[in-house]
CSV table of C-alpha atoms and ligand atoms in Angstrom, one decimal:
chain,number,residue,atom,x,y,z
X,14,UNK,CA,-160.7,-157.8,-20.7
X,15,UNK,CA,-161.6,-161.4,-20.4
X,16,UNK,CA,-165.2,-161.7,-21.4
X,17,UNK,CA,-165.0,-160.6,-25.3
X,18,UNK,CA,-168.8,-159.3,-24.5
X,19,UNK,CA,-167.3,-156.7,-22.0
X,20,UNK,CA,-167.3,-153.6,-25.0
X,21,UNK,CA,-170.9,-155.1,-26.7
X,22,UNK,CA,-173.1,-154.7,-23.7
X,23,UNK,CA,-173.9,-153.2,-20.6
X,24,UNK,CA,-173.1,-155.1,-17.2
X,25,UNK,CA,-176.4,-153.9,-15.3
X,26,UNK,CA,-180.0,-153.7,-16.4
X,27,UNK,CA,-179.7,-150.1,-18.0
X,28,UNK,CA,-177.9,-148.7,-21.0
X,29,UNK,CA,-174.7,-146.6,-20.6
X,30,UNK,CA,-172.4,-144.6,-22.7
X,31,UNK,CA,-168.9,-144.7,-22.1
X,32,UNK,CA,-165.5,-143.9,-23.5
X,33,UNK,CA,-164.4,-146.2,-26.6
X,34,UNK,CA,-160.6,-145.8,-25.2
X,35,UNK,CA,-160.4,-145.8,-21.6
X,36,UNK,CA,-163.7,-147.0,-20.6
X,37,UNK,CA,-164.9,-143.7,-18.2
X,38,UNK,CA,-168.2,-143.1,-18.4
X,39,UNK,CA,-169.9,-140.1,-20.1
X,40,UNK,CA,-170.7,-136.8,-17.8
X,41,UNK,CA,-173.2,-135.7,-19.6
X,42,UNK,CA,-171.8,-132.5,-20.3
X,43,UNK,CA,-168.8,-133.0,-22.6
X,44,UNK,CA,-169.2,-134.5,-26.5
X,45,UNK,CA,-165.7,-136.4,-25.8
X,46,UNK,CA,-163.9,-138.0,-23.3
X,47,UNK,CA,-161.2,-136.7,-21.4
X,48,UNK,CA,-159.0,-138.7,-22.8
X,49,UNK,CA,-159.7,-137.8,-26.8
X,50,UNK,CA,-161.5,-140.9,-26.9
X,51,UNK,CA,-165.2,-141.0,-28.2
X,52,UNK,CA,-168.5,-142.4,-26.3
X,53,UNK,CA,-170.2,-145.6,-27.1
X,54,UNK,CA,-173.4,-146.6,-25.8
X,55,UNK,CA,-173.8,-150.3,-24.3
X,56,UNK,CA,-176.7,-151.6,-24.0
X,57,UNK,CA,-178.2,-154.4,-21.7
X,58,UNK,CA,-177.9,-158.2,-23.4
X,59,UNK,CA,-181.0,-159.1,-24.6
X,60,UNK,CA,-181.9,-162.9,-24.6
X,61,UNK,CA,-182.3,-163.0,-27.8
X,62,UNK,CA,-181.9,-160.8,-31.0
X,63,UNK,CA,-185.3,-158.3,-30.4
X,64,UNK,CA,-188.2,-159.2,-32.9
X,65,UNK,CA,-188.8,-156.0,-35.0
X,66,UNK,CA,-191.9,-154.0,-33.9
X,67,UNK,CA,-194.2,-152.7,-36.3
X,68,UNK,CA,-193.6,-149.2,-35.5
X,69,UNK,CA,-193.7,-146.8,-38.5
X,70,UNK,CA,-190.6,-145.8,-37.9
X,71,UNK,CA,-187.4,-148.5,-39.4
X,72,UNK,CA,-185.4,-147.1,-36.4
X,73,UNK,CA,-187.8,-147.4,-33.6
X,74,UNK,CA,-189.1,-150.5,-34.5
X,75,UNK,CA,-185.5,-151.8,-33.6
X,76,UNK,CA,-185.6,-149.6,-30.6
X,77,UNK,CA,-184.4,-151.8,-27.9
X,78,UNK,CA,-181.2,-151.7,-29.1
X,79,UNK,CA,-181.5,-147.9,-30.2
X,80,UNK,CA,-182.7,-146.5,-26.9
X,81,UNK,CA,-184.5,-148.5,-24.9
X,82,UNK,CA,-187.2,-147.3,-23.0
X,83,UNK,CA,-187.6,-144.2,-25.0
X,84,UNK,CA,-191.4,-143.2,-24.9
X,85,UNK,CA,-191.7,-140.2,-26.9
X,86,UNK,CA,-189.0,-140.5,-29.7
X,87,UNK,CA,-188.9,-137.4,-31.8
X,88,UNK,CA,-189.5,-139.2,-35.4
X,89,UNK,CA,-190.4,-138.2,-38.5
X,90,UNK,CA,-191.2,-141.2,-38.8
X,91,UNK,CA,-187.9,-142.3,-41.3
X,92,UNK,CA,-186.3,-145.5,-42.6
X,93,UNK,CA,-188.2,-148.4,-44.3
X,94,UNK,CA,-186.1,-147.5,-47.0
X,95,UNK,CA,-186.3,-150.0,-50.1
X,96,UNK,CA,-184.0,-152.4,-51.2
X,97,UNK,CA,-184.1,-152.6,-55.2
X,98,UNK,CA,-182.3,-154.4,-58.0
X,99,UNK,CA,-181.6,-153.2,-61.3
X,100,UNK,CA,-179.8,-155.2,-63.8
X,101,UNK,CA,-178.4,-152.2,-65.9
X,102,UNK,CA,-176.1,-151.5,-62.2
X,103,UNK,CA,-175.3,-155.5,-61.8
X,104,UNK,CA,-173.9,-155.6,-64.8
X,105,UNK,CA,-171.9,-152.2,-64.7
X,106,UNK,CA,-170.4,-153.7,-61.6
X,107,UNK,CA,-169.8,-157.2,-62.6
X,108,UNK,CA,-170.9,-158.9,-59.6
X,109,UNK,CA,-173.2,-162.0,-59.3
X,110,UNK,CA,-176.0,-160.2,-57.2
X,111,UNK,CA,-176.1,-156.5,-56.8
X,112,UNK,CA,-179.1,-154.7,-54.1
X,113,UNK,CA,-179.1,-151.3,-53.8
X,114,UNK,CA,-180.6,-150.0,-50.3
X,115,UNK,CA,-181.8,-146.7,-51.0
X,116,UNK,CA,-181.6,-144.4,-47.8
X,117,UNK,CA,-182.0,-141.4,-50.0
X,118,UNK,CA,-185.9,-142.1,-49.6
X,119,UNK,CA,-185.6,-140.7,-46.2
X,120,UNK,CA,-188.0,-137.9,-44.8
X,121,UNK,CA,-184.8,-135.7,-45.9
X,122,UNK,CA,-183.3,-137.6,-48.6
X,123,UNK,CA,-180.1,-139.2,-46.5
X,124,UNK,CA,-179.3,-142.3,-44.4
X,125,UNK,CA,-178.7,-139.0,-41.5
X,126,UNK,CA,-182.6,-138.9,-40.2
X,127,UNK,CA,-181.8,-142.3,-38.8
X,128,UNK,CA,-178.8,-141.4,-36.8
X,129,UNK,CA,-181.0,-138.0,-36.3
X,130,UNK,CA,-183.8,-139.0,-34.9
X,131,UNK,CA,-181.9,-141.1,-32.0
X,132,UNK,CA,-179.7,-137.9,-31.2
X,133,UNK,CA,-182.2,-135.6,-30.8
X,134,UNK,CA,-184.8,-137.4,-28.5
X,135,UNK,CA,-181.5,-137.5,-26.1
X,136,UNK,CA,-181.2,-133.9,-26.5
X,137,UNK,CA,-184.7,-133.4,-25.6
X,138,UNK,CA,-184.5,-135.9,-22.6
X,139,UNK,CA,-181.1,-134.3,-20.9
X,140,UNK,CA,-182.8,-131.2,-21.1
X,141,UNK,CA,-181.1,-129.1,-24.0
X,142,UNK,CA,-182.3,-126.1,-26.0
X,143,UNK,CA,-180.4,-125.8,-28.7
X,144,UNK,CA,-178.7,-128.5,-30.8
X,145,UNK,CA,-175.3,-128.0,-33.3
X,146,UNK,CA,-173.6,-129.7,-35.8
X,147,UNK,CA,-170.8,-129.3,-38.4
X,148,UNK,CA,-171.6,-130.5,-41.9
X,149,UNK,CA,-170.8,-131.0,-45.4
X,150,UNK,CA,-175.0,-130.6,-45.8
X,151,UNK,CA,-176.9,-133.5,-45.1
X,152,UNK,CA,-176.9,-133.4,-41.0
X,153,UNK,CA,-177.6,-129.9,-41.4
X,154,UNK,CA,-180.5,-130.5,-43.7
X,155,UNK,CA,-181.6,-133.3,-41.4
X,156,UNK,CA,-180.7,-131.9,-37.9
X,157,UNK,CA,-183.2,-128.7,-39.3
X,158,UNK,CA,-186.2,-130.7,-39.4
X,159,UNK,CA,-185.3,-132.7,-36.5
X,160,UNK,CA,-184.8,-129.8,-34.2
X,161,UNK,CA,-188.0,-128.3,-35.8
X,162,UNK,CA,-190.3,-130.6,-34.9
X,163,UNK,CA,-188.8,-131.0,-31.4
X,164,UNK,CA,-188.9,-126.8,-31.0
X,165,UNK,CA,-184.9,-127.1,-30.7
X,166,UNK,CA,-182.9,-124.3,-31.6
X,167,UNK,CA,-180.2,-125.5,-34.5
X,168,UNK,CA,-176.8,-123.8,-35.2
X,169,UNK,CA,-175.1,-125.7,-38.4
X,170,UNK,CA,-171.7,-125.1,-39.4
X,171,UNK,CA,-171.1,-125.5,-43.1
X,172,UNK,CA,-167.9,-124.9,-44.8
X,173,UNK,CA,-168.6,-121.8,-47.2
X,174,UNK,CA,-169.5,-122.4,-51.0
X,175,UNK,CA,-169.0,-126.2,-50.5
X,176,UNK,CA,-172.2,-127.5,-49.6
X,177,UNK,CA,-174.6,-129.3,-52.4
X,178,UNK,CA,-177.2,-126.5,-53.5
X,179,UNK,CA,-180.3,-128.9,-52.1
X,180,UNK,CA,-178.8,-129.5,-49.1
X,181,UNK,CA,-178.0,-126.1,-48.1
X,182,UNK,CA,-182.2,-124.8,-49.0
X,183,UNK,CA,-183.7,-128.0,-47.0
X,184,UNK,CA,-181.5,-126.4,-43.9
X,185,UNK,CA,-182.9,-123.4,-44.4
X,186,UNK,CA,-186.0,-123.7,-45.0
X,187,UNK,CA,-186.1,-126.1,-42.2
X,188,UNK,CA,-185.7,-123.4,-39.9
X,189,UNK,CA,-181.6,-123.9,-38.5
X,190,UNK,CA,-179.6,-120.8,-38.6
X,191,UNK,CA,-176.8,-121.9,-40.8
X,192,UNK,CA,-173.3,-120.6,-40.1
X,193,UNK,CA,-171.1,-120.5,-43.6
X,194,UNK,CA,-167.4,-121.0,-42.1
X,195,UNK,CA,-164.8,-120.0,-44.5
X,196,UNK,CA,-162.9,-123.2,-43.9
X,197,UNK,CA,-163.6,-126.6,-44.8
X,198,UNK,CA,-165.5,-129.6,-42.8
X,199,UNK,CA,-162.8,-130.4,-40.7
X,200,UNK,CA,-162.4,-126.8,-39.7
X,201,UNK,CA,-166.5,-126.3,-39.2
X,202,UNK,CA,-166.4,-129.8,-37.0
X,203,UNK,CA,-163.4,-128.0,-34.5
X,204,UNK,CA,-165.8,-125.1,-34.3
X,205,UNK,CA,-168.7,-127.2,-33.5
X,206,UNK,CA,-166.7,-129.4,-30.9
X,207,UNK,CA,-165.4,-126.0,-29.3
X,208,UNK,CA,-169.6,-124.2,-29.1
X,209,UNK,CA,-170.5,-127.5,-27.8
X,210,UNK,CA,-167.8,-127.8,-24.8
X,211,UNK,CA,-168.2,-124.2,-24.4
X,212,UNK,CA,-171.6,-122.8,-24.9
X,213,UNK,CA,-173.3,-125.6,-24.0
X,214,UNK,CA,-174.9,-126.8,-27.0
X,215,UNK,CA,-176.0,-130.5,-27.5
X,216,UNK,CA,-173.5,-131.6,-30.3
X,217,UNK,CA,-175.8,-133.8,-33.2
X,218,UNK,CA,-172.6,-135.0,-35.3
X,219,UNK,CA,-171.9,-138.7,-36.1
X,220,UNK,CA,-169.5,-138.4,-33.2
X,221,UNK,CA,-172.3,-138.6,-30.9
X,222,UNK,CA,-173.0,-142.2,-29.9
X,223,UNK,CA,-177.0,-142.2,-30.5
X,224,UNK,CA,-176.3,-141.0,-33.9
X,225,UNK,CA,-174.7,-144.4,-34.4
X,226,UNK,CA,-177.4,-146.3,-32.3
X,227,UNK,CA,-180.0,-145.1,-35.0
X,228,UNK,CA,-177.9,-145.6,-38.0
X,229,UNK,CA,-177.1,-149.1,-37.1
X,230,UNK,CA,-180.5,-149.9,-38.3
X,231,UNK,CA,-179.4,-149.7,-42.1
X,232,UNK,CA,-177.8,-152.3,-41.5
X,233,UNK,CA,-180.5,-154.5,-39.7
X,234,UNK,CA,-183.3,-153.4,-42.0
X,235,UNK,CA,-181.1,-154.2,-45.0
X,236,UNK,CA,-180.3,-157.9,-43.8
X,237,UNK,CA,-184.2,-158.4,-42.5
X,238,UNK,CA,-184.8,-157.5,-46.1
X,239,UNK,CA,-182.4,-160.3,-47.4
X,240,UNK,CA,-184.6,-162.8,-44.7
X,241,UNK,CA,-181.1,-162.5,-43.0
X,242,UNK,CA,-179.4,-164.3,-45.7
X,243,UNK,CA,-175.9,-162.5,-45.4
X,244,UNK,CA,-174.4,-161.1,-48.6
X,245,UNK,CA,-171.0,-161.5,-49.5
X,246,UNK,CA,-170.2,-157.3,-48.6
X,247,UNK,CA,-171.8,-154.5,-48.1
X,248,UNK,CA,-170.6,-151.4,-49.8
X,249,UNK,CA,-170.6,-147.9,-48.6
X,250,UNK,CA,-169.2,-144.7,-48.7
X,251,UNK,CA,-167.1,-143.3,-46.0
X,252,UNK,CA,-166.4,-139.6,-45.1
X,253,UNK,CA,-166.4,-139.3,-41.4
X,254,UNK,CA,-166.3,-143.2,-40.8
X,255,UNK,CA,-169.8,-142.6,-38.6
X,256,UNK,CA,-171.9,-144.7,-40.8
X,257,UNK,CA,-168.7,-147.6,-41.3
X,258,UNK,CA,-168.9,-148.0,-37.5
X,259,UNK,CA,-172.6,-147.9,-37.3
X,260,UNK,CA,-172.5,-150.7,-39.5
X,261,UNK,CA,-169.2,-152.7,-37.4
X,262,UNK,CA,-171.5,-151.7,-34.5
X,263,UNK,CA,-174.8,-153.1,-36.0
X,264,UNK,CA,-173.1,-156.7,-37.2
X,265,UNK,CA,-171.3,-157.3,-34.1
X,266,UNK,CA,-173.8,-157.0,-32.0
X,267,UNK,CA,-176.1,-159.0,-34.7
X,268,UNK,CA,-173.9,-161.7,-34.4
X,269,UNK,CA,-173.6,-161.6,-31.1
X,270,UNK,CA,-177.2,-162.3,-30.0
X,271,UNK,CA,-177.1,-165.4,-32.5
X,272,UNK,CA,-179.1,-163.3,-35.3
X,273,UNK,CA,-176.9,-164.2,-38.1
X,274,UNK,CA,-174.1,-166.7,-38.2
X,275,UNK,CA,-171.8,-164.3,-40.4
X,276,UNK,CA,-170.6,-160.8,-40.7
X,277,UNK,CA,-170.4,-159.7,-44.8
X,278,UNK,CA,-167.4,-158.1,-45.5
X,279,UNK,CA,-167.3,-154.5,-45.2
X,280,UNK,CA,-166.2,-152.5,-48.3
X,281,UNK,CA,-165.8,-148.5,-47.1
X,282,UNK,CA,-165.1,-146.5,-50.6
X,283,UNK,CA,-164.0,-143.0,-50.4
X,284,UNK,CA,-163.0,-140.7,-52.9
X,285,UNK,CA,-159.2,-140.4,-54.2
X,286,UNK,CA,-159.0,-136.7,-53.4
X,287,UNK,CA,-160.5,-137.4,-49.3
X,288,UNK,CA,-158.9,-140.8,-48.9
X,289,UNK,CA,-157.1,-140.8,-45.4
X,290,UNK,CA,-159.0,-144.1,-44.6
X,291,UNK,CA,-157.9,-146.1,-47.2
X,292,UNK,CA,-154.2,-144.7,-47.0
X,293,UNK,CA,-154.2,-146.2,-43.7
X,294,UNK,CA,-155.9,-149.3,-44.5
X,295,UNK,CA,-152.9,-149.9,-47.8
X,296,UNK,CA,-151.1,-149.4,-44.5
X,297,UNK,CA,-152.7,-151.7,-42.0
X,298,UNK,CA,-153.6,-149.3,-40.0
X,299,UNK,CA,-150.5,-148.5,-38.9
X,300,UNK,CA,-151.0,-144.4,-38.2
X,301,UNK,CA,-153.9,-142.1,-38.3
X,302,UNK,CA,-153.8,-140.3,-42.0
X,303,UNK,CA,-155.1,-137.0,-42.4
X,304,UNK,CA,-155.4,-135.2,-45.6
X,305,UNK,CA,-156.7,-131.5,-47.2
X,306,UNK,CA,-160.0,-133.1,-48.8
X,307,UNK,CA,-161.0,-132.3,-52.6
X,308,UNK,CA,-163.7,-134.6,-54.3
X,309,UNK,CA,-166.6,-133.6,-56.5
X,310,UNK,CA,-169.0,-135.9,-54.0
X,311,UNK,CA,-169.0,-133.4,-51.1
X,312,UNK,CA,-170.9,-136.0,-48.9
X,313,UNK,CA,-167.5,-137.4,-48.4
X,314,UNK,CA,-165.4,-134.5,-48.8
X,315,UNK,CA,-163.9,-135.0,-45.4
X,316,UNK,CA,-159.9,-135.1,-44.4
X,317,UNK,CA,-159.9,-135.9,-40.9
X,318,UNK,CA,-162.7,-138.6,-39.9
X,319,UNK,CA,-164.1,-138.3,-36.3
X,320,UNK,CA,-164.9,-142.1,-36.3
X,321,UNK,CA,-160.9,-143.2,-36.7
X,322,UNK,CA,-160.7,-145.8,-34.1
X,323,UNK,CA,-164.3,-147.3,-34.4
X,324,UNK,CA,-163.9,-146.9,-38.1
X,325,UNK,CA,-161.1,-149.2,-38.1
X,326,UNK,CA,-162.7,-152.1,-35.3
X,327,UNK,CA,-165.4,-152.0,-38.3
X,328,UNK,CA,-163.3,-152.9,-40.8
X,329,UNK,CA,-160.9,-155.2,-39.0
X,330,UNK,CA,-163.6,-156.8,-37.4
X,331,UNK,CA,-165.7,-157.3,-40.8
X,332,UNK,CA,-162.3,-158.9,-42.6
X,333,UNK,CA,-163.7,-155.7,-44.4
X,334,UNK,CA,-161.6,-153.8,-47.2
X,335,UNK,CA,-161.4,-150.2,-48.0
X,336,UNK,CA,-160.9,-148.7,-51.6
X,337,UNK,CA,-160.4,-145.2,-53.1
X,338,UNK,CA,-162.3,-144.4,-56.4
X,339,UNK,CA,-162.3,-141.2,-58.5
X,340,UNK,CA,-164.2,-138.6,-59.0
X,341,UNK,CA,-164.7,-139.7,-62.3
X,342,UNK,CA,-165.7,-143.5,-61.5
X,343,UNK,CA,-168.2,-141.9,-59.0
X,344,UNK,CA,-169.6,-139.5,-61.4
X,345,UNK,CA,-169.9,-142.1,-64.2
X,346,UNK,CA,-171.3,-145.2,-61.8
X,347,UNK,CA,-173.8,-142.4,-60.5
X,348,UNK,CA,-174.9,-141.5,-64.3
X,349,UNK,CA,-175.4,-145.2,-64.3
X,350,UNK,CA,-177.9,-145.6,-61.4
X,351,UNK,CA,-179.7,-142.2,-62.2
X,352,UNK,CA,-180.6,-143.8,-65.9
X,353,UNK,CA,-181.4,-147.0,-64.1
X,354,UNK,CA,-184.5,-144.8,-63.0
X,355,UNK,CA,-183.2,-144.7,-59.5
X,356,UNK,CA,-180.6,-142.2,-58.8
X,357,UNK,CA,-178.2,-140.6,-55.9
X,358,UNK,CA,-176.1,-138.1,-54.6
X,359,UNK,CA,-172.1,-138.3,-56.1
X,360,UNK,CA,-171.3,-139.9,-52.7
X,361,UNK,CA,-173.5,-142.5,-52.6
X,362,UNK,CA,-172.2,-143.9,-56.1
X,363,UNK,CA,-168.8,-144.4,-54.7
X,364,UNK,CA,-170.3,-147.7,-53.3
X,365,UNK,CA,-171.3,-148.8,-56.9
X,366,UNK,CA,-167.8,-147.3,-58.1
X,367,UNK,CA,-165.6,-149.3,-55.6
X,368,UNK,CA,-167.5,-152.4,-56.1
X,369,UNK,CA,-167.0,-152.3,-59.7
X,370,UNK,CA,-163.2,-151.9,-59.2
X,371,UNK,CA,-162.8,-154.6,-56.0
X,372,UNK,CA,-164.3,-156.9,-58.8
X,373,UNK,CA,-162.2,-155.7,-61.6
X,374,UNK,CA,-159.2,-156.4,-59.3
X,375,UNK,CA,-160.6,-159.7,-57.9
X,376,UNK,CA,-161.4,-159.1,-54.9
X,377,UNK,CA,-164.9,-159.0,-54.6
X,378,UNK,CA,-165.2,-162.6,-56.9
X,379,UNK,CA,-167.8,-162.7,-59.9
X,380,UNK,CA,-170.4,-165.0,-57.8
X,381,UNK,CA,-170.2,-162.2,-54.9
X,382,UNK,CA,-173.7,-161.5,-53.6
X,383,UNK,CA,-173.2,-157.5,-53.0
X,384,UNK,CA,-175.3,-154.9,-51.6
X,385,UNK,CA,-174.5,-151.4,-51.9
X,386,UNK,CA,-175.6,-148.0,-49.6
X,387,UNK,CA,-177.1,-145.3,-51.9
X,388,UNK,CA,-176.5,-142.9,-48.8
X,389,UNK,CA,-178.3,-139.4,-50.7
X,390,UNK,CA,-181.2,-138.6,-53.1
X,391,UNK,CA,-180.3,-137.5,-56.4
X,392,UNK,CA,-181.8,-134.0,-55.9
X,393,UNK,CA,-179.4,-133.1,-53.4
X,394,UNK,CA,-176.7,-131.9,-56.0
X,395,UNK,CA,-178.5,-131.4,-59.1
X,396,UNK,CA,-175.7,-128.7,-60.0
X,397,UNK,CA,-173.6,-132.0,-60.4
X,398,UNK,CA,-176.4,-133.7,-62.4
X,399,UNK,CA,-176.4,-130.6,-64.7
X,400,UNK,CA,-172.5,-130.3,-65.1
X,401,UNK,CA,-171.9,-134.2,-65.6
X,402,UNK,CA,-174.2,-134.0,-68.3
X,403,UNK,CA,-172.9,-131.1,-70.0
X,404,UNK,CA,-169.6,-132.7,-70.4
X,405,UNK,CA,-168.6,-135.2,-73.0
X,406,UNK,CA,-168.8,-138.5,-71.3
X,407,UNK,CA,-170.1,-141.3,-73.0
X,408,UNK,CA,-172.9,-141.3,-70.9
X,409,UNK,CA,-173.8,-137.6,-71.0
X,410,UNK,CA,-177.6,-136.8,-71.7
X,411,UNK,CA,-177.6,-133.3,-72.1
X,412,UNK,CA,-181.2,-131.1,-72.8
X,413,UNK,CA,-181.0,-130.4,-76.5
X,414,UNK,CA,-182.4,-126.4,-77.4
X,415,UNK,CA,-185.0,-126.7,-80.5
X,416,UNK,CA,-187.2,-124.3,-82.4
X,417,UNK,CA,-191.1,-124.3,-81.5
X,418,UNK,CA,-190.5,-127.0,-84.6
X,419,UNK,CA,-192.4,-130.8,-85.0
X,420,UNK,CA,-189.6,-131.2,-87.6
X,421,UNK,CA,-187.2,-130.4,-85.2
X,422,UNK,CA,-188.6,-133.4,-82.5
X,423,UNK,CA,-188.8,-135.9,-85.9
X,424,UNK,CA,-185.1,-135.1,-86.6
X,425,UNK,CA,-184.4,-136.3,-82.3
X,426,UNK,CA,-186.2,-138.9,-82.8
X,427,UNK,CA,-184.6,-140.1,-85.9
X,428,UNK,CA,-180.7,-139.9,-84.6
X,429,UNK,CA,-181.9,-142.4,-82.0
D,27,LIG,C1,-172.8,-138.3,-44.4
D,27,LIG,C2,-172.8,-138.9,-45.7
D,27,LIG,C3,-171.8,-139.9,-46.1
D,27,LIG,C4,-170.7,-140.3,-45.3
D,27,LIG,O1,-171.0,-140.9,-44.1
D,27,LIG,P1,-169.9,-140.9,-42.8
D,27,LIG,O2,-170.7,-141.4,-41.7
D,27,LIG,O3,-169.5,-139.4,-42.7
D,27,LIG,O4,-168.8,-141.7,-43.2
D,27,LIG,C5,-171.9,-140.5,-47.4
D,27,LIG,N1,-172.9,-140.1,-48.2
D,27,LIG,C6,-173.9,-139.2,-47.9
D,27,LIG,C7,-174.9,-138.9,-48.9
D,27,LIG,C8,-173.8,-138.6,-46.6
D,27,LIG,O5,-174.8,-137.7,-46.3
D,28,LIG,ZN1,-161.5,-141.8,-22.5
């Protein structure tokens, strides 16, 4: 390729989606390429980076480089998610500035209604009745209300007994019928890709290129929120790598229309029991990892990420770094930003987790200006909220049992 635009935008007047790899454009009736490859969508160069609108809506009010032209978007409306400092968090992580953009105050409590909503007006435009996805809970939850309020059919594809109690009743009650695979993710994603190829249903996972369209707006909303002064990094955590490209996706293009003069630096956490990604990265990229996932944040419990190869143009593209965390410096950097008055899913406090140790080591420097994804709401997994704080850590708060007693309360507040 000679002009270094070729892969950002589309050569004619309309948007198209074609193969990352080799370049073919989409059918329309296949999730993948031939090829293995997955679809991008291009859109046509703006002049200029496209004022926000004041839609309702934080994706559709970027929606010229979503899906332009889209006149009846199926939207909750979602996004216009804040972006909050607390100093109790900054100082747990060491850094010089910490924000915290919180995408768990989504209509259903995860960054996913943004990819959603983009994903599921295409479905409705090319015609399909019945939309799928594989999960570990959160695109279920939010492809349920999506397809709801479109009148979709929705098939999800969980992995038995490893999907976060909240997650797993907003799905239901939402209306999908959900489909408990014994098996984990990467097994419920196979069967998923195979329905789609074969039954014909519109496939809603981050593989889908809209999905990444509307969660590139994270990204823009975050930096609008900063008046486009570009931190240092931005922190998030990384399962299927859908979201890390979203945000490679939503920078390059950024810079490229002259919006900001800088990309931050990447940081993608994941967890030490799921951490094919950051094997690689140890190992510049060398080979595609895979793993058998374990990790008590089952937002990221994933061992074979969909989004490799865009995954890694993020990262290498961002000078971007990826780190692996446990599950006990995710459970106790979430226990931190729950007292902070804010709270998250375990997932999302990987990004809080890595930060802290990228500083620890020196990366990230003390000065760094840092802000951090807090992907999922806290009531997601309270079974994780409840056995964190039955255990003995330092910051355990567990419910104390007391008689019907006013001595009882005067003793509590005594041993303060
Ligand atoms: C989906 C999800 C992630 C991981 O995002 P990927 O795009 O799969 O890398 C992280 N946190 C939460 C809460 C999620 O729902
Ligand atoms: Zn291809």
């Amino acid at each position: 390729m000679t002009d270094p635009n070729d892969d950002l935008f589309a050569p004619g007047s309309r948007s198209i989606v074609r193969c990352g790899s080799c370049a073919r454009a989409a059918d329309g009736t296949s999730e993948s390429c031939a090829c293995g490859g997955l679809f991008d969508v291009l859109h046509p160069r703006p002049a200029v980076f496209p004022v926000p609108t004041g839609h309702n809506s934080g994706v559709w009010r970027f929606g010229d480089l979503v899906m332009p032209g889209a006149s009846t978007p199926v939207s909750w409306p979602e996004g216009r998610t804040p972006l909050v400092e607390r100093e109790a968090v900054r100082s747990y992580a060491n850094v010089g500035q910490l924000w915290m953009k919180h995408e768990g105050m989504n209509p259903t409590g995860s960054f996913k209604d943004r990819g959603m909503t983009a994903a599921v007006t295409d479905a409705v435009r090319s015609g399909a009745t019945a939309v799928a996805c594989a999960s570990t809970g959160n695109t279920s939850a939010s492809l349920g209300a999506y397809a709801s309020m479109a009148g979709l059919r929705a098939l999800v594809f969980v992995p038995q007994g490893k999907v976060a109690l909240g997650k797993l009743a907003q799905a239901t009650a939402y209306g999908a019928k959900t489909l408990a695979v014994r098996g984990d993710f990467d097994a419920a994603l196979d069967l998923a890709r195979a329905a789609s190829r074969q039954l014909g249903v519109y496939l809603a996972n981050s593989i889908n290129p809209w999905r990444i369209e509307g969660q590139k707006t994270i990204a823009w909303e975050l930096l609008e929120q900063l008046d486009w002064n570009v931190p240092e990094w931005i922190a998030l955590p990384a399962g299927a790598l859908g979201n890390t490209s979203a945000f490679g996706k939503a920078l390059r293009e950024a810079r490229a229309l002259g919006r900001i003069a800088r990309v931050p630096r990447l940081l993608a956490v994941q967890a030490s029991g799921a951490a094919p990604f950051a094997t690689a990265f140890a190992e510049r990229f060398s080979r595609r990892v895979t793993v058998s996932a374990e990790t008590a944040a089952t937002a990221i419990r994933i061992g074979n990420p969909a989004s490799w190869d865009r995954g890694v143009r993020a990262i290498r593209e961002t000078d971007g770094v990826v780190v692996a965390v446990s599950d006990g410096e995710i459970l106790d950097a979430k226990a931190v930003i729950d007292a902070a008055g804010i709270g998250c899913e375990p997932a999302s406090a990987a990004s809080v987790a890595g930060v802290k140790a990228l500083r620890a080591q020196g990366t990230i420097g003390p000065d760094d200006r840092v802000a951090c994804v807090l992907t999922g709401h806290l009531l997601k997994d309270p079974d994780a909220v409840v056995a964190y704080h039955a255990g003995g850590s330092r910051l355990s708060n567990p419910p104390v049992e007391i008689e019907p007693d006013l001595r009882a309360v005067a003793r509590i507040l005594e041993a303060r």
